[in-house]
Coordinates of C-alpha atoms in Angstrom, one line a residue:
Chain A
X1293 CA 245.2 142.3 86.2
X1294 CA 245.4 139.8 88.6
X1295 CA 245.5 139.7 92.3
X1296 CA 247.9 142.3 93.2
X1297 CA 248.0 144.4 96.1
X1298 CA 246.8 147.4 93.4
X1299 CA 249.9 149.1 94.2
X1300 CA 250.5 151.7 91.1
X1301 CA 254.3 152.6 90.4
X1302 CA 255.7 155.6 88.7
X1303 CA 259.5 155.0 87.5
X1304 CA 262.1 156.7 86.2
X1305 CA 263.6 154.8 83.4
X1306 CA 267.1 155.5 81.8
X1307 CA 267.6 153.5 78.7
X1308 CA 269.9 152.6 76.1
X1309 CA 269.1 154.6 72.6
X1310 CA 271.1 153.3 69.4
X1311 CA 269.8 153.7 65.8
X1312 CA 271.7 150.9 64.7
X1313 CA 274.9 149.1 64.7
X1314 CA 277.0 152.0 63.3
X1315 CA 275.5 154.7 65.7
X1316 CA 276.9 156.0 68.6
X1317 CA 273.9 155.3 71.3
X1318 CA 273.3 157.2 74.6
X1319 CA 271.0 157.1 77.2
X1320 CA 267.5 158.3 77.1
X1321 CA 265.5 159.3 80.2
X1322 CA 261.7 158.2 80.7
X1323 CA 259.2 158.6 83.4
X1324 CA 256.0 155.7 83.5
X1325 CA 253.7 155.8 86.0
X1326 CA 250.6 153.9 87.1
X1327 CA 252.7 150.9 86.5
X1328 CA 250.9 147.5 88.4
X1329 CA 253.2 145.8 90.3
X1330 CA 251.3 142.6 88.7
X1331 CA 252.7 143.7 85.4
X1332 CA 256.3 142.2 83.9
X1333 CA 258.9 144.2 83.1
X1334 CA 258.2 143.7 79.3
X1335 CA 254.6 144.7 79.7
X1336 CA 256.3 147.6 81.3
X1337 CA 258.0 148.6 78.5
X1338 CA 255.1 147.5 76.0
X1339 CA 253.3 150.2 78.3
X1340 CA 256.2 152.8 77.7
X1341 CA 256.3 151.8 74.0
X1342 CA 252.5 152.3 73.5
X1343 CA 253.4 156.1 75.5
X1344 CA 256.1 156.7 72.9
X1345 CA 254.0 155.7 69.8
X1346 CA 251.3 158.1 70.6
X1347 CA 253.6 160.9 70.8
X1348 CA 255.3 160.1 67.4
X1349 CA 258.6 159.1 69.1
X1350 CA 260.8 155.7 68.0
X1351 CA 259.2 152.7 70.4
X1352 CA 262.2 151.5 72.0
X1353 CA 263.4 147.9 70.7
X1354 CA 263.6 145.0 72.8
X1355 CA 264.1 141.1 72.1
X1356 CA 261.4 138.6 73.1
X1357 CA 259.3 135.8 71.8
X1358 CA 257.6 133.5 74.7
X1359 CA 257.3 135.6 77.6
X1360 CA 257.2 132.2 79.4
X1361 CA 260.4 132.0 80.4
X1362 CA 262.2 129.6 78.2
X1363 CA 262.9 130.4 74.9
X1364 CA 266.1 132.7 75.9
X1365 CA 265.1 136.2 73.9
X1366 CA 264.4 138.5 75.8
X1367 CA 268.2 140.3 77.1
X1368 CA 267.7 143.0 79.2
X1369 CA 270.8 144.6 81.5
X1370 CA 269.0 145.6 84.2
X1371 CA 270.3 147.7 87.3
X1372 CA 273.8 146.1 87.0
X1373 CA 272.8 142.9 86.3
X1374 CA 271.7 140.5 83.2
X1375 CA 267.8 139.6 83.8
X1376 CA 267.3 141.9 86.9
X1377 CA 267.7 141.8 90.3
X1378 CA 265.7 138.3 90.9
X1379 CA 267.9 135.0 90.4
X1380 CA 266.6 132.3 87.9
X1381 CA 264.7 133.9 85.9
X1382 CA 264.8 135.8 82.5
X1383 CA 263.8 139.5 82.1
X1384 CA 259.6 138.4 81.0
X1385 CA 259.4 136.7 84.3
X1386 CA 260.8 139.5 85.9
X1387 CA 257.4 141.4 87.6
X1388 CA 257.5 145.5 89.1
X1389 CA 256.6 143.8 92.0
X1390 CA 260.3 143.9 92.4
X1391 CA 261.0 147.1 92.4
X1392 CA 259.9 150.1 94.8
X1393 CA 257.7 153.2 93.7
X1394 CA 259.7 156.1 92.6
X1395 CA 263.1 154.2 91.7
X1396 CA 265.0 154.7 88.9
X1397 CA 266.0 151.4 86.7
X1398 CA 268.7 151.3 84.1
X1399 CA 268.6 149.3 81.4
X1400 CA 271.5 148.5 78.9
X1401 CA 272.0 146.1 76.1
X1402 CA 273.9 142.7 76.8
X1403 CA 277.8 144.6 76.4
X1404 CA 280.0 141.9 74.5
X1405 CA 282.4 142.6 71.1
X1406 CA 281.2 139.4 69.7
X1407 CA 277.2 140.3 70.6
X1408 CA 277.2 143.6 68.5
X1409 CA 274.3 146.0 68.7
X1410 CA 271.1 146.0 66.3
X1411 CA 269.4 148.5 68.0
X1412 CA 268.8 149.7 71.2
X1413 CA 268.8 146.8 73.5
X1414 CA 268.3 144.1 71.0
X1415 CA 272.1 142.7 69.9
X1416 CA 273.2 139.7 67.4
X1417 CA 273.8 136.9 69.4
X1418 CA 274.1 134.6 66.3
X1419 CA 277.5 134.2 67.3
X1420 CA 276.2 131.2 69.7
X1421 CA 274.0 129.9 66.4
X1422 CA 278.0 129.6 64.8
X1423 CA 279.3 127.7 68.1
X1424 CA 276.4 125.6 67.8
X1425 CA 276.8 124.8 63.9
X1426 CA 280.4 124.6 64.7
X1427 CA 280.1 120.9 66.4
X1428 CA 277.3 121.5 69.0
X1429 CA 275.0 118.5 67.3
X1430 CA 275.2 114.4 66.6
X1431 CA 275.2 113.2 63.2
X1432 CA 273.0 110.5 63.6
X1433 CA 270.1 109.0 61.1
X1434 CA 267.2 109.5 63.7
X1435 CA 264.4 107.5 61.4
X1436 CA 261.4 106.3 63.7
X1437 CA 261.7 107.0 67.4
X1438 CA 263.3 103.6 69.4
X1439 CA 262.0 102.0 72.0
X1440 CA 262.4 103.4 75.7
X1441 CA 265.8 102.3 77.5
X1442 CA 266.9 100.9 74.1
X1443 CA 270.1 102.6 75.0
X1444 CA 271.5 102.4 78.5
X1445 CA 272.3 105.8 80.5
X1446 CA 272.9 105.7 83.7
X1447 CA 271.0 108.3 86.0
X1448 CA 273.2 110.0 87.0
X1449 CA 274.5 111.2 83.2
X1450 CA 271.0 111.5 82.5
X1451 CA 270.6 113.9 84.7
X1452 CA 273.6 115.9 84.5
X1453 CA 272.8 115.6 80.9
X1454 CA 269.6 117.3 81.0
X1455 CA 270.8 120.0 83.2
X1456 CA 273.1 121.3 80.8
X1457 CA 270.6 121.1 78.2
X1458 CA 268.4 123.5 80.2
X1459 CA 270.7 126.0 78.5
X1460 CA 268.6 128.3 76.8
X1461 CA 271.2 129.9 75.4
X1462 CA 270.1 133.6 76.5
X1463 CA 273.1 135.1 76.9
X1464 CA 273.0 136.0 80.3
X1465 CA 276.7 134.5 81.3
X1466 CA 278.5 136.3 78.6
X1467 CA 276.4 139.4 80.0
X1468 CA 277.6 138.8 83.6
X1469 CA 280.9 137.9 82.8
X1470 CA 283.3 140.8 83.6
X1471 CA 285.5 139.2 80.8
X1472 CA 282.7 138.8 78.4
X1473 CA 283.2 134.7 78.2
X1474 CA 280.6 131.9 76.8
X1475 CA 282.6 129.3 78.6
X1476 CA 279.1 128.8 80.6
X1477 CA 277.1 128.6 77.7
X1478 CA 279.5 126.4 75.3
X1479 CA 280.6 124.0 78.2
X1480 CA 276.6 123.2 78.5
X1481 CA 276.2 123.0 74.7
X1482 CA 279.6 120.0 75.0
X1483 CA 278.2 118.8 78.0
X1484 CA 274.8 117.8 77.2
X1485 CA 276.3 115.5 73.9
X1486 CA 279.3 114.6 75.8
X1487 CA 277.8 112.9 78.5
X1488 CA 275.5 110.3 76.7
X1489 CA 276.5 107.7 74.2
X1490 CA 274.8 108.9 71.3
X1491 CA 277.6 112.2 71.7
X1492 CA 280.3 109.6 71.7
X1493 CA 281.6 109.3 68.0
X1494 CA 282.2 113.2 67.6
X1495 CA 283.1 114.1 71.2
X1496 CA 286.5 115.1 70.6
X1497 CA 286.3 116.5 67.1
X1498 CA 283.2 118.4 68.5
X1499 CA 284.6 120.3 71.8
X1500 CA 287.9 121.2 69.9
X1501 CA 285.6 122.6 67.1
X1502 CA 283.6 124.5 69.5
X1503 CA 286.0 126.1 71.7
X1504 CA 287.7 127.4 68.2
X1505 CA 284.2 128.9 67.1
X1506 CA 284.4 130.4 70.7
X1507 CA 287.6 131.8 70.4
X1508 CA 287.2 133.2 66.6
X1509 CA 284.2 134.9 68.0
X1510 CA 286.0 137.0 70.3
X1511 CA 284.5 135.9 73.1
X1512 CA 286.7 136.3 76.1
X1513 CA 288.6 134.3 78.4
X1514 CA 287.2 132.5 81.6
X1515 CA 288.4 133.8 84.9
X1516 CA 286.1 131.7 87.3
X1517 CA 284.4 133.9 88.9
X1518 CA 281.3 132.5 89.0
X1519 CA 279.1 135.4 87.9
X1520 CA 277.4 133.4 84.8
X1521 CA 276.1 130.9 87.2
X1522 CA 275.0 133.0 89.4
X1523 CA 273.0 135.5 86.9
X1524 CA 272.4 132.0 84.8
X1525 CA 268.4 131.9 84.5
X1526 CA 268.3 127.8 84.1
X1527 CA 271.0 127.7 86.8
X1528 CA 273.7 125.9 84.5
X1529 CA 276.4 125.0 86.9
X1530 CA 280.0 125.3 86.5
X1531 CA 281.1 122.4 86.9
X1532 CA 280.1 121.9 82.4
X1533 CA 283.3 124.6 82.3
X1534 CA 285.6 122.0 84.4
X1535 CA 284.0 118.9 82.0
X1536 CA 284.7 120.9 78.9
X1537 CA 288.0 122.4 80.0
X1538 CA 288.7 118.1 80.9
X1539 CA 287.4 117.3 77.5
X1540 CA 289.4 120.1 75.6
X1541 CA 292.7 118.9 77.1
X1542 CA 292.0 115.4 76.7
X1543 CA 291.2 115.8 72.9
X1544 CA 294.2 118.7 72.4
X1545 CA 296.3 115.3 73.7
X1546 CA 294.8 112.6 71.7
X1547 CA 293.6 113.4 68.4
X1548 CA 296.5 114.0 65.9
X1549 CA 296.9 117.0 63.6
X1550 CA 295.1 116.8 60.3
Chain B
X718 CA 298.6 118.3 71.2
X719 CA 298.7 120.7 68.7
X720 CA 300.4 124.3 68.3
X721 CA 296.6 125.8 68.3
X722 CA 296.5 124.5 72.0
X723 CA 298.7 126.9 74.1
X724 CA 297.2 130.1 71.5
X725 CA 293.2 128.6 72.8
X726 CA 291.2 130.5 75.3
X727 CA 291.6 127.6 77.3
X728 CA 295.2 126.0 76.8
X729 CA 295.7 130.2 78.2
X730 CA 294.1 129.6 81.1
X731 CA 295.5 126.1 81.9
X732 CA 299.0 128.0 81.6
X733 CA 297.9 130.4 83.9
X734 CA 296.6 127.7 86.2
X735 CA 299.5 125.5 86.3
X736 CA 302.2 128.5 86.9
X737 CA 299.9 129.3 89.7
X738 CA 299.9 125.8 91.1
X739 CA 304.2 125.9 90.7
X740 CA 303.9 129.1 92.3
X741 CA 302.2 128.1 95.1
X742 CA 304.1 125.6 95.8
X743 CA 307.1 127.8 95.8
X744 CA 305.2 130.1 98.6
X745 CA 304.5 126.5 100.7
X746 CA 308.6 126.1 100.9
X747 CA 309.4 129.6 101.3
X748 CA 306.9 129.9 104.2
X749 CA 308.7 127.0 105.9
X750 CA 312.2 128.0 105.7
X751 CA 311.6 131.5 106.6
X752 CA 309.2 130.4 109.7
X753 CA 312.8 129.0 111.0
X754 CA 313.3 132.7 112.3
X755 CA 310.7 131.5 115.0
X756 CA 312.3 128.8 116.4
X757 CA 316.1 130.1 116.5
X758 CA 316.6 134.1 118.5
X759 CA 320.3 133.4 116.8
X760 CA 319.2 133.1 113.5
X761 CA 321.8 130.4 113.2
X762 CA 318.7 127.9 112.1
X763 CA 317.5 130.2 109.4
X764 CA 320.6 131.4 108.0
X765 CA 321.7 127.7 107.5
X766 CA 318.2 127.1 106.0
X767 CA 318.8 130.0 103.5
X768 CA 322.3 128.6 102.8
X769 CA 320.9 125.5 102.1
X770 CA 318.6 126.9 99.7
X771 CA 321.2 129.1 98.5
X772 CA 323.9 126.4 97.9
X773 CA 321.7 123.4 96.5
X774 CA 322.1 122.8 92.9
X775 CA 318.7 121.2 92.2
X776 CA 317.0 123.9 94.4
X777 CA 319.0 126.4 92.3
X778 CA 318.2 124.6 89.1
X779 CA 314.5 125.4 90.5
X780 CA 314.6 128.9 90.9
X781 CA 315.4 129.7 87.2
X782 CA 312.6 127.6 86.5
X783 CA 310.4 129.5 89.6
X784 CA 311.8 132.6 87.7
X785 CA 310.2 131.6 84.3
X786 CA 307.0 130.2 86.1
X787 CA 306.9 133.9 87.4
X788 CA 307.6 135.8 84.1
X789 CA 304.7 133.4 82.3
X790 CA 302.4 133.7 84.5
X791 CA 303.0 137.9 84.6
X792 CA 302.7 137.5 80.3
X793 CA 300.0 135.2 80.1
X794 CA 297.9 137.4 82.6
X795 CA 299.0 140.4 80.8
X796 CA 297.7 138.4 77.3
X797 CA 294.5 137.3 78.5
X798 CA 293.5 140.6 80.4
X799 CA 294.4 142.6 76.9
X800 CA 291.6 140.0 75.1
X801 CA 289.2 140.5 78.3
X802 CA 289.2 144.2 77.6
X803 CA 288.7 144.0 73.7
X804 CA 286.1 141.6 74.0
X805 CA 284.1 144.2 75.7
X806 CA 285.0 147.6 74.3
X807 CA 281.8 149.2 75.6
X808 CA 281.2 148.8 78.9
X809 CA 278.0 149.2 81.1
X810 CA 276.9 152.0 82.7
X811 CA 276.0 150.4 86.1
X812 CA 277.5 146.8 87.2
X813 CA 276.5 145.1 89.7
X814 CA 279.0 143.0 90.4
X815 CA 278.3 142.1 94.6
X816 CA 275.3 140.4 93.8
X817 CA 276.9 138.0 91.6
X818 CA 280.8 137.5 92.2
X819 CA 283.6 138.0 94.7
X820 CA 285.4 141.2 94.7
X821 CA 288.9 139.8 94.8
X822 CA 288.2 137.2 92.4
X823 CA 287.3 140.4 89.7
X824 CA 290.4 141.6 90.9
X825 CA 292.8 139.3 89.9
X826 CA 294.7 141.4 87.9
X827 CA 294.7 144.6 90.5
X828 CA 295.8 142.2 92.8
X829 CA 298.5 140.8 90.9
X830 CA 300.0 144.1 90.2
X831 CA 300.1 145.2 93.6
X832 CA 302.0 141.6 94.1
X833 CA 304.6 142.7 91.1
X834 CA 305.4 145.7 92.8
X835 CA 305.5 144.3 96.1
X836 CA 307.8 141.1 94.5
X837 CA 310.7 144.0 93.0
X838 CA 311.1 145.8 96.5
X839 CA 311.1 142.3 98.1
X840 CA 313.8 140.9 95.6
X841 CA 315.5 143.8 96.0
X842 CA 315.7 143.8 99.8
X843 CA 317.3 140.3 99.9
X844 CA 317.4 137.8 96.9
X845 CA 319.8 140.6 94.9
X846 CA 321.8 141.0 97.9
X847 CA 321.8 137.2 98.5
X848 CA 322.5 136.0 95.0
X849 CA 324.1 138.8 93.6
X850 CA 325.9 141.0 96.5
X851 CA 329.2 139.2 95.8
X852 CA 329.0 139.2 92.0
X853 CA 328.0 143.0 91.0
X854 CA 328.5 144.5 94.7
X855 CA 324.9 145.2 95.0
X856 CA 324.1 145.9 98.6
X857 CA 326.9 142.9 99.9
X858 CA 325.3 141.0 103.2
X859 CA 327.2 141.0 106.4
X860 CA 329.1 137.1 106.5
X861 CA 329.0 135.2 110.1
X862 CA 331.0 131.8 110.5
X863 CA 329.4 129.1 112.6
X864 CA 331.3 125.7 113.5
X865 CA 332.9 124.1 110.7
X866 CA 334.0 126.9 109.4
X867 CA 331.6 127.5 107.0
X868 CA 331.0 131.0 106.0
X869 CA 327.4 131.8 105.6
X870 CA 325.3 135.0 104.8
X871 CA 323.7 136.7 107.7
X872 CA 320.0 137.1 105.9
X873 CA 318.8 137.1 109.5
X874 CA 320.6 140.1 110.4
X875 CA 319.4 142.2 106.9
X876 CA 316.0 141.0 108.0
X877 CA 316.1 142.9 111.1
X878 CA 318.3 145.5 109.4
X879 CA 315.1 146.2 107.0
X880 CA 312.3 145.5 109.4
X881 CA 313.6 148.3 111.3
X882 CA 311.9 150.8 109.1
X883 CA 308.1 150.7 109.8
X884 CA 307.3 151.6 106.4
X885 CA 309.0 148.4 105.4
X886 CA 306.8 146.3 108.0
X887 CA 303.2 148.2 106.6
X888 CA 304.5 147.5 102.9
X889 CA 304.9 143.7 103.5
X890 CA 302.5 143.7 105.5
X891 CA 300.1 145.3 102.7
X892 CA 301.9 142.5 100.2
X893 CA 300.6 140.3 102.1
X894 CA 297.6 141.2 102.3
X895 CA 297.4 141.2 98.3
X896 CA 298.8 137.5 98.4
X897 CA 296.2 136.4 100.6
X898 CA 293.1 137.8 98.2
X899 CA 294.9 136.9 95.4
X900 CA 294.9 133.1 96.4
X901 CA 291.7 132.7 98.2
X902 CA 290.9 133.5 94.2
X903 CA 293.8 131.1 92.1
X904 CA 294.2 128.3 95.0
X905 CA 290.4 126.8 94.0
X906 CA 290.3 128.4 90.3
X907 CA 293.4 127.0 88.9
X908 CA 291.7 123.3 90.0
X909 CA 288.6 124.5 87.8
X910 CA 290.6 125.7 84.8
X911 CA 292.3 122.3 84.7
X912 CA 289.2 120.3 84.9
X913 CA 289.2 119.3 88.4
X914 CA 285.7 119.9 89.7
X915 CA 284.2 117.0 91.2
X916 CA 281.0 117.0 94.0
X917 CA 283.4 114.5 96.0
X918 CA 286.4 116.8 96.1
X919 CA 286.1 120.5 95.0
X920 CA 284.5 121.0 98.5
X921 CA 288.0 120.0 100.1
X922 CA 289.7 122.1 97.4
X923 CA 288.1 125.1 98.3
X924 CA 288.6 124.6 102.1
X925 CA 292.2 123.6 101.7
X926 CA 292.4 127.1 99.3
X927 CA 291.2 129.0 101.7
X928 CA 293.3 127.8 105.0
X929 CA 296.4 127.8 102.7
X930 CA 295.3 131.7 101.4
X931 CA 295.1 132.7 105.2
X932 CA 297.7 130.7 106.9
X933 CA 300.3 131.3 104.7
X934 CA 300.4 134.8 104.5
X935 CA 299.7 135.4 108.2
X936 CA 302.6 133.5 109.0
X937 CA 304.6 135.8 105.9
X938 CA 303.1 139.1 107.5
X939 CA 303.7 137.7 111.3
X940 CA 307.8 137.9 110.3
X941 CA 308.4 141.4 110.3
X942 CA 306.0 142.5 112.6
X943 CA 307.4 139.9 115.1
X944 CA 311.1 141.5 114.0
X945 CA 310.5 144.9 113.8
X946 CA 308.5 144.4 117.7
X947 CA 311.6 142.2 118.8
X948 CA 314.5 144.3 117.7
X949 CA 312.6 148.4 117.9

């Protein structure tokens, strides 16, 4: 288990119970111990899970798929805050070295009207797949991979490019957000496409398209306080809500009603 | 632009951005006529400065338009708040919300209603007397005639008249207060919502925001604690 200093926790865990989307959920109270700070807080709950299935109780339900840190599953509300207490990182590389023996963690589902409840802390978030379907792509015949530098970028939207499209589209900011807002995640998705010339032919059609997708999915609305970049695990800047809020106005004033 | 543009998340929050800019600029000339009670013990200086604000057809022409700035931006926070609260109709149980965001900026709304209420004992303490003493009798101001025989309202002598009560004082005071959280907030957000965010300038933005969110209501707050000291 690594080269820990062999320190063994025991937690009290209060977590979030729901049978399903229907059911009124509660908390439910848990106490692990001999918990290695080397472990992460999914192995944690793998631990409390393996617990549970012995004694015939419900394992509790979680999202996650890479435990690496980048595919954006894993959603946990932890202590007051979307991935935990640590900044940029998502709840599997979240480790118990971060927390102190005896404490008691709380751990709620993302809370959003358009990311309902499965079960227990796993929600739908397929709400961002519809943004994304909505506009978030290029129509473009790919066909064999062109040469390097074929098309000019300069470096500077190259890069600011690729930061947006570090969005892993986890879910975080609508998590932090006191208003329950995508405007972090969406303004990467328009970003990314925006800012390079293969974006170019459906830049306007595509933000106005988004931002309606946003809205119908009752997301809500953006008051800037800064929360999603803060809790954002790939550190997605705001400054993609200012370009997309710019790019929404410009194509609201130039692109005539159908 | 089409119709779907004001009724879009983000066509909201540009209306609530702008009407914040108008109204801040509003604050910029009431500060500066009003700070004329520092520079005249007569009050001759200010009163003609409130005349002049009072007499001027454009700057009248303004203040119905400063008046429906006001009432948008009141509905369109009213709007937007109802829409934050629906779009999370279960809450958490524990937030966080130190480790990630200002107080006052989650506070917008708390802090614009404590502004409201401040704003209707404020009107009614001079612009109803100002504007509307003469017309429906409400609370007529005391008239004082400097050369040229111009008859002017004595607002400097109904400001010590109501800065004589030390609640008065703590309530504007606390107003003030209010204003300044509520614009260290809406001075550098309302640039955001509009698109302005730039490496090269939002720096200078927030800076300016933030002297603008101190200095302004100081100098506010200063007036009837300097009154109520001057004339106890």
């Amino acid at each position: 288990m690594g080269s820990g200093n062999g320190q063994m926790l025991n937690l009290t865990l209060k977590v979030w119970r729901q049978k399903n989307g229907k059911a009124k959920g509660s908390f439910e109270t848990h106490q692990v111990s001999g918990i290695s700070t080397d472990m992460s807080f999914l192995e944690m709950f793998d631990v409390l899970n393996e617990k549970l299935i012995h004694e015939g109780k419900e394992p509790i339900a979680f999202d996650h798929d890479c435990r690496e840190g980048i595919c954006g599953m894993c959603s946990m509300y932890i202590n007051g805050r979307p991935h935990g207490p640590k900044g940029g990182i998502t709840t599997c590389q979240l480790h118990m070295r971060s927390f102190k023996n005896g404490d008691t963690i709380i751990v709620e589902p993302w809370r959003s009207a358009a990311f309902p409840v499965i079960k227990d802390l796993v929600v739908d978030r397929s709400a961002f797949d519809r943004i994304i379907a909505s506009g978030g792509y290029v129509s473009v015949n790919t066909g064999n991979a062109k040469d390097a530098n074929n098309i000019l970028i300069p470096k500077t939207a190259a890069d600011a490019a690729f930061d947006a499209a570090a969005c892993i589209g986890c879910g975080a900011c609508v998590a932090a957000c006191k208003n329950a807002s995508a405007m972090l995640f969406v303004s990467a998705k328009v970003s990314q496409l925006a800012l390079l010339p293969q974006g170019q032919v459906e830049r306007k059609e595509r933000v106005l398209k988004m931002v309606s997708q946003m809205d119908e999915e009752g997301f809500g609305n953006c008051t800037n306080t800064g929360a999603c970049e803060a809790e954002c695990p790939k550190g997605i800047s705001l400054e993609n809500i200012a370009r997309m809020n710019r790019e929404f106005l410009g194509a609201e004033l130039t692109t005539a009603k159908k | 632009m089409s119709k779907g543009f004001l009724k879009s998340s983000i066509g909201k929050k540009m209306v609530m951005g702008l009407t914040g800019l108008f109204l801040i600029s509003f604050l910029a000339v009431h500060c500066f006529v009003n700070a004329l009670i520092f520079f005249d013990q007569t009050g001759e200086l200010f009163n003609q400065g409130a005349h002049f604000m009072g007499t001027n057809w454009i700057i009248r022409a303004m203040e119905v338009v400063l008046f429906a700035g006001l009432l948008t931006h009141i509905f369109q926070s009213l709007i937007l708040t109802l829409e934050n609260k629906k779009a999370r109709p279960v809450g958490y149980a524990k937030i966080d919300g130190a480790a990630n965001s200002r107080w006052y900026s989650r506070s917008m709304g708390l802090l614009g209603t404590l502004l409201l209420l401040f704003l209707i004992m404020h009107i009614y303490h001079f612009w109803t007397p100002s504007r509307l003493g003469g017309i429906a009798n409400i609370k007529p101001l005391e008239e004082i005639t400097y050369s040229g025989n111009v008859v002017y309202h004595n607002l400097y002598a109904e400001m010590i008249n109501v800065f004589h009560n030390p609640v008065a004082v703590v309530l504007y005071v606390l107003g003030c207060i209010s204003l300044a959280y509520h614009l260290l907030h809406g001075f550098q957000s309302a640039f955001q919502t509009i698109g302005l965010n730039h490496k090269k300038y939002t720096p200078a933005i927030k800076t300016l925001g933030a002297v603008f969110a101190i200095l302004v209501p100081l100098i506010f707050a200063s007036m009837p604690v300097y009154l109520y000291i001057a004339y106890k």
